[in-house]
Structures are given as C-alpha cells and as structure tokens.
C-alpha cells in the first residue's frame, strides 16, 4: 500500500471516528488538524511528515471529506451497512521525490467504490470494499477486506484492525511498476502483475467534550515480493501514524 494512500486512509478514519463520537443529532460538521507521518516504500524517497487541516460533514446518509470524498449510504439494516463512494487518491509519488523516480509521471486519480460493513459480534466488525478507477489513468480495480475489534482498556477505547488488499495488474503496475518507456540504464522495465498486501492497525480516540476529540492511529503495511522486487521499491514494509484533533458543530 503506497504511503499517501495509508495517510489518507488514516486521516479519513480519524475524521469519521471523531464525527461518530461527538454527533448528537442527525448531522455534524467537523474541522480540525491532522498530523501525519509515513515512511516511503520508494527507492531514495524520504519519509513524509505534515500537519494539514481536516474538514468533514456527515449526516444519516451522506458524508463528505477531502480525504474520503463523497460517501452515500445505500442501505442500513443494523447488522449490515452498504455504502457507495467517489474517493480521491493522491499521486503515489512525484518524479522529483528521488533520482530513482526521475522521468516517471503519476497523477492523482479517483475511484468509485462499494463497501459492505458487517457487525459480527459486539465490538467486532468486518468490511469488504470493491473499487474501480474512474479517471482513466490506469483503469484498474481493487478489493479490500478487513476486520476490526473494539476493546476497552482501562476505560480507553482501543481498536485493533487487520486486512488484505488486492490490486489487479493495471493498478499495481501504475503504483509500483516501470513502463518500457520509463526504463533507463539504471532502471529496468518491471511488470508487477497483480498484488495482495496485508496491513495491521491500532487506533484510539478520546472525547474531551461533546465537541472536541482527539484521535491517534498507527498502521503497518506489508508488501508482497513481486512489489518489493520492483527497481523503484526499496522496502517490504512501511509504518505510518496519524494524530488528529477535531471540533464538531
């Protein structure tokens, strides 16, 4: 999983969690700050560290945020919730991030996704998401399956998560591969084929008041060998973290 996607996912989780934690009516508007830190998997690229503003709106059936995009609730029967979304994804890297990426151009892209969220037991939830790329950058698909467990520890909520993410060959090659036109004497052409990565997460949140809440999360991702063997990839795993403070209206 690329660093920017991890950061976006973590920041989105922070926004959504704080919204649910603080909302007392059918809608809420959140503003705040999010500090993100993430290691890059790409050869020669530096780790990412930034503080950015966060804005989100959520009602019973609709939520909108910069990180998560537009999410619409298709159905909700209690144990099963089905949503559809248009999700923005930042470019995986810039050609100026390192000498190993020079001359390689990747752009921001958008996904259309459908997510089914299941409540398996008290505090135990599972999600299955299917996404397809809309912006005609690579026309690839992805499937993400995850499970999370809510555990109270000395009165503090802790959420443990684990998942698998499958990316078809078109998507994986766009993120980790090297096209024939991008090959040089120091960088060979490389076709990753499809890729399945795993990830683990630990997160928590704390409400200071009904309006103000703090969120923190750590996410570790593990890449398959056909990705880590790419000439532009230097790591088999990466760890990212986020801390967010939000105010809910």
CSV table of C-alpha atoms in Angstrom, one decimal:
chain,number,residue,atom,x,y,z
A,1,UNK,CA,0.0,0.0,0.0
A,2,UNK,CA,1.5,3.3,-1.0
A,3,UNK,CA,2.4,5.9,1.6
A,4,UNK,CA,-0.1,8.6,0.5
A,5,UNK,CA,-2.9,6.0,0.5
A,6,UNK,CA,-2.1,5.0,4.0
A,7,UNK,CA,-2.0,8.6,5.2
A,8,UNK,CA,-5.3,9.3,3.5
A,9,UNK,CA,-6.9,6.2,5.0
A,10,UNK,CA,-5.7,7.0,8.5
A,11,UNK,CA,-6.8,10.7,8.3
A,12,UNK,CA,-10.2,9.6,7.0
A,13,UNK,CA,-10.6,7.2,9.9
A,14,UNK,CA,-9.7,9.9,12.3
A,15,UNK,CA,-12.4,12.2,10.8
A,16,UNK,CA,-15.1,9.6,10.7
A,17,UNK,CA,-14.4,8.2,14.1
A,18,UNK,CA,-14.4,11.7,15.7
A,19,UNK,CA,-17.7,12.5,13.9
A,20,UNK,CA,-19.5,9.4,15.3
A,21,UNK,CA,-18.0,10.0,18.7
A,22,UNK,CA,-19.3,13.6,19.0
A,23,UNK,CA,-22.5,13.8,17.0
A,24,UNK,CA,-25.7,14.2,19.0
A,25,UNK,CA,-28.1,14.9,16.1
A,26,UNK,CA,-28.6,13.7,12.5
A,27,UNK,CA,-25.6,15.6,11.1
A,28,UNK,CA,-22.3,17.1,12.1
A,29,UNK,CA,-19.7,19.4,10.6
A,30,UNK,CA,-16.1,18.8,11.8
A,31,UNK,CA,-13.0,21.0,11.4
A,32,UNK,CA,-9.5,20.3,12.8
A,33,UNK,CA,-5.9,19.5,12.3
A,34,UNK,CA,-4.2,16.2,11.4
A,35,UNK,CA,-0.5,15.4,11.8
A,36,UNK,CA,0.6,12.6,9.6
A,37,UNK,CA,3.9,10.7,9.4
A,38,UNK,CA,4.8,7.9,7.0
A,39,UNK,CA,7.7,6.1,5.6
A,40,UNK,CA,8.0,5.8,1.8
A,41,UNK,CA,8.5,2.5,0.1
A,42,UNK,CA,10.1,4.1,-3.0
A,43,UNK,CA,13.8,3.9,-3.6
A,44,UNK,CA,15.6,7.1,-2.4
A,45,UNK,CA,12.3,8.9,-1.4
A,46,UNK,CA,12.2,10.5,2.1
A,47,UNK,CA,9.6,9.9,4.8
A,48,UNK,CA,6.5,12.1,4.7
A,49,UNK,CA,5.6,14.4,7.6
A,50,UNK,CA,3.0,17.1,7.6
A,51,UNK,CA,0.3,18.9,9.5
A,52,UNK,CA,-2.8,19.6,7.5
A,53,UNK,CA,-6.3,20.9,8.1
A,54,UNK,CA,-9.2,18.5,8.1
A,55,UNK,CA,-12.9,19.3,7.2
A,56,UNK,CA,-15.8,16.8,7.0
A,57,UNK,CA,-19.6,16.7,7.0
A,58,UNK,CA,-21.7,13.8,7.9
A,59,UNK,CA,-25.5,13.1,8.0
A,60,UNK,CA,-27.5,10.0,8.3
A,61,UNK,CA,-27.0,9.0,4.7
A,62,UNK,CA,-24.2,11.2,3.3
A,63,UNK,CA,-20.7,12.2,4.3
A,64,UNK,CA,-18.2,14.4,2.6
A,65,UNK,CA,-14.5,15.0,3.3
A,66,UNK,CA,-11.3,15.9,1.4
A,67,UNK,CA,-9.7,12.5,2.3
A,68,UNK,CA,-12.7,10.2,1.8
A,69,UNK,CA,-14.6,12.0,-0.9
A,70,UNK,CA,-18.3,11.6,-1.1
A,71,UNK,CA,-19.9,8.6,0.6
A,72,UNK,CA,-23.6,7.8,0.3
A,73,UNK,CA,-25.4,5.2,2.4
A,74,UNK,CA,-27.2,2.8,0.1
A,75,UNK,CA,-28.8,0.7,2.8
A,76,UNK,CA,-28.6,0.0,6.6
A,77,UNK,CA,-30.4,-2.8,8.3
A,78,UNK,CA,-28.5,-2.7,11.5
A,79,UNK,CA,-26.0,-5.6,11.2
A,80,UNK,CA,-25.2,-4.7,7.5
A,81,UNK,CA,-24.5,-1.3,6.1
A,82,UNK,CA,-23.9,-0.8,2.4
A,83,UNK,CA,-22.3,2.4,1.0
A,84,UNK,CA,-21.2,3.8,-2.3
A,85,UNK,CA,-18.4,6.4,-2.7
A,86,UNK,CA,-16.4,8.6,-5.0
A,87,UNK,CA,-12.9,8.6,-3.5
A,88,UNK,CA,-9.9,10.8,-4.4
A,89,UNK,CA,-6.4,9.3,-4.2
A,90,UNK,CA,-3.2,11.4,-4.2
A,91,UNK,CA,-0.5,10.5,-6.7
A,92,UNK,CA,1.7,7.7,-5.3
A,93,UNK,CA,4.9,9.7,-5.9
A,94,UNK,CA,6.4,12.7,-7.7
A,95,UNK,CA,9.3,12.2,-10.2
A,96,UNK,CA,11.2,14.7,-8.1
A,97,UNK,CA,11.0,12.6,-4.9
A,98,UNK,CA,14.2,10.8,-5.8
A,99,UNK,CA,16.7,10.1,-8.6
A,100,UNK,CA,15.2,6.6,-9.0
A,101,UNK,CA,11.8,8.1,-9.9
A,102,UNK,CA,13.1,10.7,-12.4
A,103,UNK,CA,11.1,10.8,-15.6
A,104,UNK,CA,8.2,8.8,-14.1
A,105,UNK,CA,4.9,10.6,-14.1
A,106,UNK,CA,2.0,9.6,-11.9
A,107,UNK,CA,-1.2,11.6,-11.3
A,108,UNK,CA,-4.0,11.9,-8.8
A,109,UNK,CA,-6.9,9.6,-9.6
A,110,UNK,CA,-10.4,8.8,-8.4
A,111,UNK,CA,-12.1,5.6,-7.5
A,112,UNK,CA,-15.8,4.6,-7.4
A,113,UNK,CA,-16.3,2.1,-4.6
A,114,UNK,CA,-18.9,0.0,-2.9
A,115,UNK,CA,-18.4,-1.1,0.7
A,116,UNK,CA,-20.3,-3.6,2.8
A,117,UNK,CA,-19.8,-3.3,6.6
A,118,UNK,CA,-20.9,-6.2,8.8
A,119,UNK,CA,-21.3,-6.3,12.6
A,120,UNK,CA,-20.3,-9.9,13.5
A,121,UNK,CA,-20.5,-9.5,17.3
A,122,UNK,CA,-20.3,-6.8,19.9
A,123,UNK,CA,-17.3,-4.7,19.1
A,124,UNK,CA,-16.3,-7.0,16.2
A,125,UNK,CA,-16.8,-5.6,12.6
A,126,UNK,CA,-15.8,-6.6,9.1
A,127,UNK,CA,-15.7,-4.7,5.9
A,128,UNK,CA,-15.4,-5.6,2.2
A,129,UNK,CA,-14.8,-2.9,-0.4
A,130,UNK,CA,-14.5,-3.1,-4.1
A,131,UNK,CA,-13.2,-0.1,-6.1
A,132,UNK,CA,-12.6,0.7,-9.8
A,133,UNK,CA,-10.6,3.6,-11.1
A,134,UNK,CA,-12.7,6.4,-12.8
A,135,UNK,CA,-10.2,8.9,-14.1
A,136,UNK,CA,-8.8,6.8,-16.9
A,137,UNK,CA,-5.2,6.8,-15.5
A,138,UNK,CA,-4.9,3.0,-15.5
A,139,UNK,CA,-8.4,1.6,-15.4
A,140,UNK,CA,-7.6,-0.9,-12.6
A,141,UNK,CA,-9.6,-2.4,-9.7
A,142,UNK,CA,-9.0,-3.2,-6.0
A,143,UNK,CA,-10.6,-5.3,-3.3
A,144,UNK,CA,-10.1,-4.6,0.4
A,145,UNK,CA,-11.2,-7.0,3.1
A,146,UNK,CA,-10.7,-6.0,6.8
A,147,UNK,CA,-11.7,-6.9,10.3
A,148,UNK,CA,-11.6,-4.8,13.5
A,149,UNK,CA,-12.1,-5.4,17.2
A,150,UNK,CA,-13.1,-2.7,19.7
A,151,UNK,CA,-11.5,-3.4,23.1
A,152,UNK,CA,-11.9,-1.1,26.2
A,153,UNK,CA,-8.6,-0.9,28.0
A,154,UNK,CA,-8.8,0.8,31.4
A,155,UNK,CA,-11.7,2.8,30.1
A,156,UNK,CA,-9.9,3.8,26.9
A,157,UNK,CA,-11.3,2.5,23.6
A,158,UNK,CA,-8.7,0.6,21.5
A,159,UNK,CA,-9.5,-0.6,18.0
A,160,UNK,CA,-7.3,-3.4,16.5
A,161,UNK,CA,-7.6,-3.9,12.8
A,162,UNK,CA,-6.2,-6.3,10.1
A,163,UNK,CA,-6.8,-6.6,6.4
A,164,UNK,CA,-5.9,-7.7,2.9
A,165,UNK,CA,-5.8,-5.5,-0.1
A,166,UNK,CA,-5.8,-7.0,-3.6
A,167,UNK,CA,-4.8,-4.8,-6.6
A,168,UNK,CA,-5.2,-6.0,-10.1
A,169,UNK,CA,-2.2,-5.9,-12.6
A,170,UNK,CA,-3.2,-2.5,-14.1
A,171,UNK,CA,-3.4,-0.8,-10.7
A,172,UNK,CA,-0.3,-2.5,-9.2
A,173,UNK,CA,1.8,-1.6,-12.3
A,174,UNK,CA,0.7,2.0,-12.1
A,175,UNK,CA,1.8,2.2,-8.4
A,176,UNK,CA,4.9,0.1,-8.4
A,177,UNK,CA,5.9,-0.9,-11.9
A,178,UNK,CA,8.2,0.6,-14.6
A,179,UNK,CA,6.9,1.0,-18.1
A,180,UNK,CA,9.0,0.2,-21.1
A,181,UNK,CA,9.1,3.9,-22.0
A,182,UNK,CA,10.4,4.7,-18.4
A,183,UNK,CA,13.2,2.1,-18.5
A,184,UNK,CA,16.8,3.5,-18.4
A,185,UNK,CA,20.3,2.1,-18.0
A,186,UNK,CA,19.8,2.2,-14.2
A,187,UNK,CA,16.1,1.3,-14.1
A,188,UNK,CA,14.8,-1.8,-15.8
A,189,UNK,CA,11.3,-2.3,-17.1
A,190,UNK,CA,9.3,-4.1,-14.5
A,191,UNK,CA,5.8,-5.6,-14.6
A,192,UNK,CA,4.5,-6.4,-11.1
A,193,UNK,CA,1.4,-8.3,-12.1
A,194,UNK,CA,-1.5,-8.3,-9.5
A,195,UNK,CA,-0.5,-7.7,-5.9
A,196,UNK,CA,-2.0,-8.6,-2.5
A,197,UNK,CA,-0.7,-6.7,0.5
A,198,UNK,CA,-1.6,-7.1,4.2
A,199,UNK,CA,-1.9,-4.5,6.9
A,200,UNK,CA,-2.4,-4.1,10.6
A,201,UNK,CA,-3.6,-1.1,12.6
A,202,UNK,CA,-4.1,0.1,16.2
A,203,UNK,CA,-6.2,3.2,16.9
A,204,UNK,CA,-7.9,5.1,19.7
A,205,UNK,CA,-9.8,8.2,20.4
A,206,UNK,CA,-10.7,10.4,23.3
A,207,UNK,CA,-13.5,12.9,23.7
A,208,UNK,CA,-12.6,15.9,25.9
A,209,UNK,CA,-16.0,17.4,25.4
A,210,UNK,CA,-19.1,16.7,23.3
A,211,UNK,CA,-17.4,18.9,20.6
A,212,UNK,CA,-13.6,18.3,20.9
A,213,UNK,CA,-12.0,14.9,20.4
A,214,UNK,CA,-8.5,13.5,19.8
A,215,UNK,CA,-7.7,10.6,17.6
A,216,UNK,CA,-4.5,8.6,17.1
A,217,UNK,CA,-3.6,5.6,14.9
A,218,UNK,CA,-0.7,3.5,13.7
A,219,UNK,CA,-0.8,1.5,10.5
A,220,UNK,CA,1.8,-1.1,9.3
A,221,UNK,CA,1.6,-2.4,5.7
A,222,UNK,CA,3.5,-5.4,4.3
A,223,UNK,CA,4.2,-5.7,0.6
A,224,UNK,CA,4.3,-8.9,-1.5
A,225,UNK,CA,7.7,-9.9,-3.1
A,226,UNK,CA,6.5,-9.1,-6.6
A,227,UNK,CA,6.1,-5.4,-5.4
A,228,UNK,CA,9.2,-5.2,-3.2
A,229,UNK,CA,11.3,-6.6,-6.1
A,230,UNK,CA,10.5,-3.6,-8.3
A,231,UNK,CA,13.5,-1.4,-9.1
A,232,UNK,CA,11.7,1.6,-7.7
A,233,UNK,CA,10.7,0.0,-4.4
A,234,UNK,CA,13.2,-0.3,-1.6
A,235,UNK,CA,11.1,-1.6,1.3
A,236,UNK,CA,9.0,-4.6,2.1
A,237,UNK,CA,7.0,-2.9,4.8
A,238,UNK,CA,6.1,0.6,5.9
A,239,UNK,CA,4.7,2.2,9.1
A,240,UNK,CA,2.5,5.3,9.2
A,241,UNK,CA,0.9,7.2,12.0
A,242,UNK,CA,-1.7,10.0,12.4
A,243,UNK,CA,-2.8,12.2,15.3
A,244,UNK,CA,-5.9,14.3,14.8
A,245,UNK,CA,-7.8,16.9,16.8
A,246,UNK,CA,-11.3,17.9,15.7
A,247,UNK,CA,-14.1,20.2,16.7
A,248,UNK,CA,-17.7,19.1,15.9
A,249,UNK,CA,-20.5,21.6,15.3
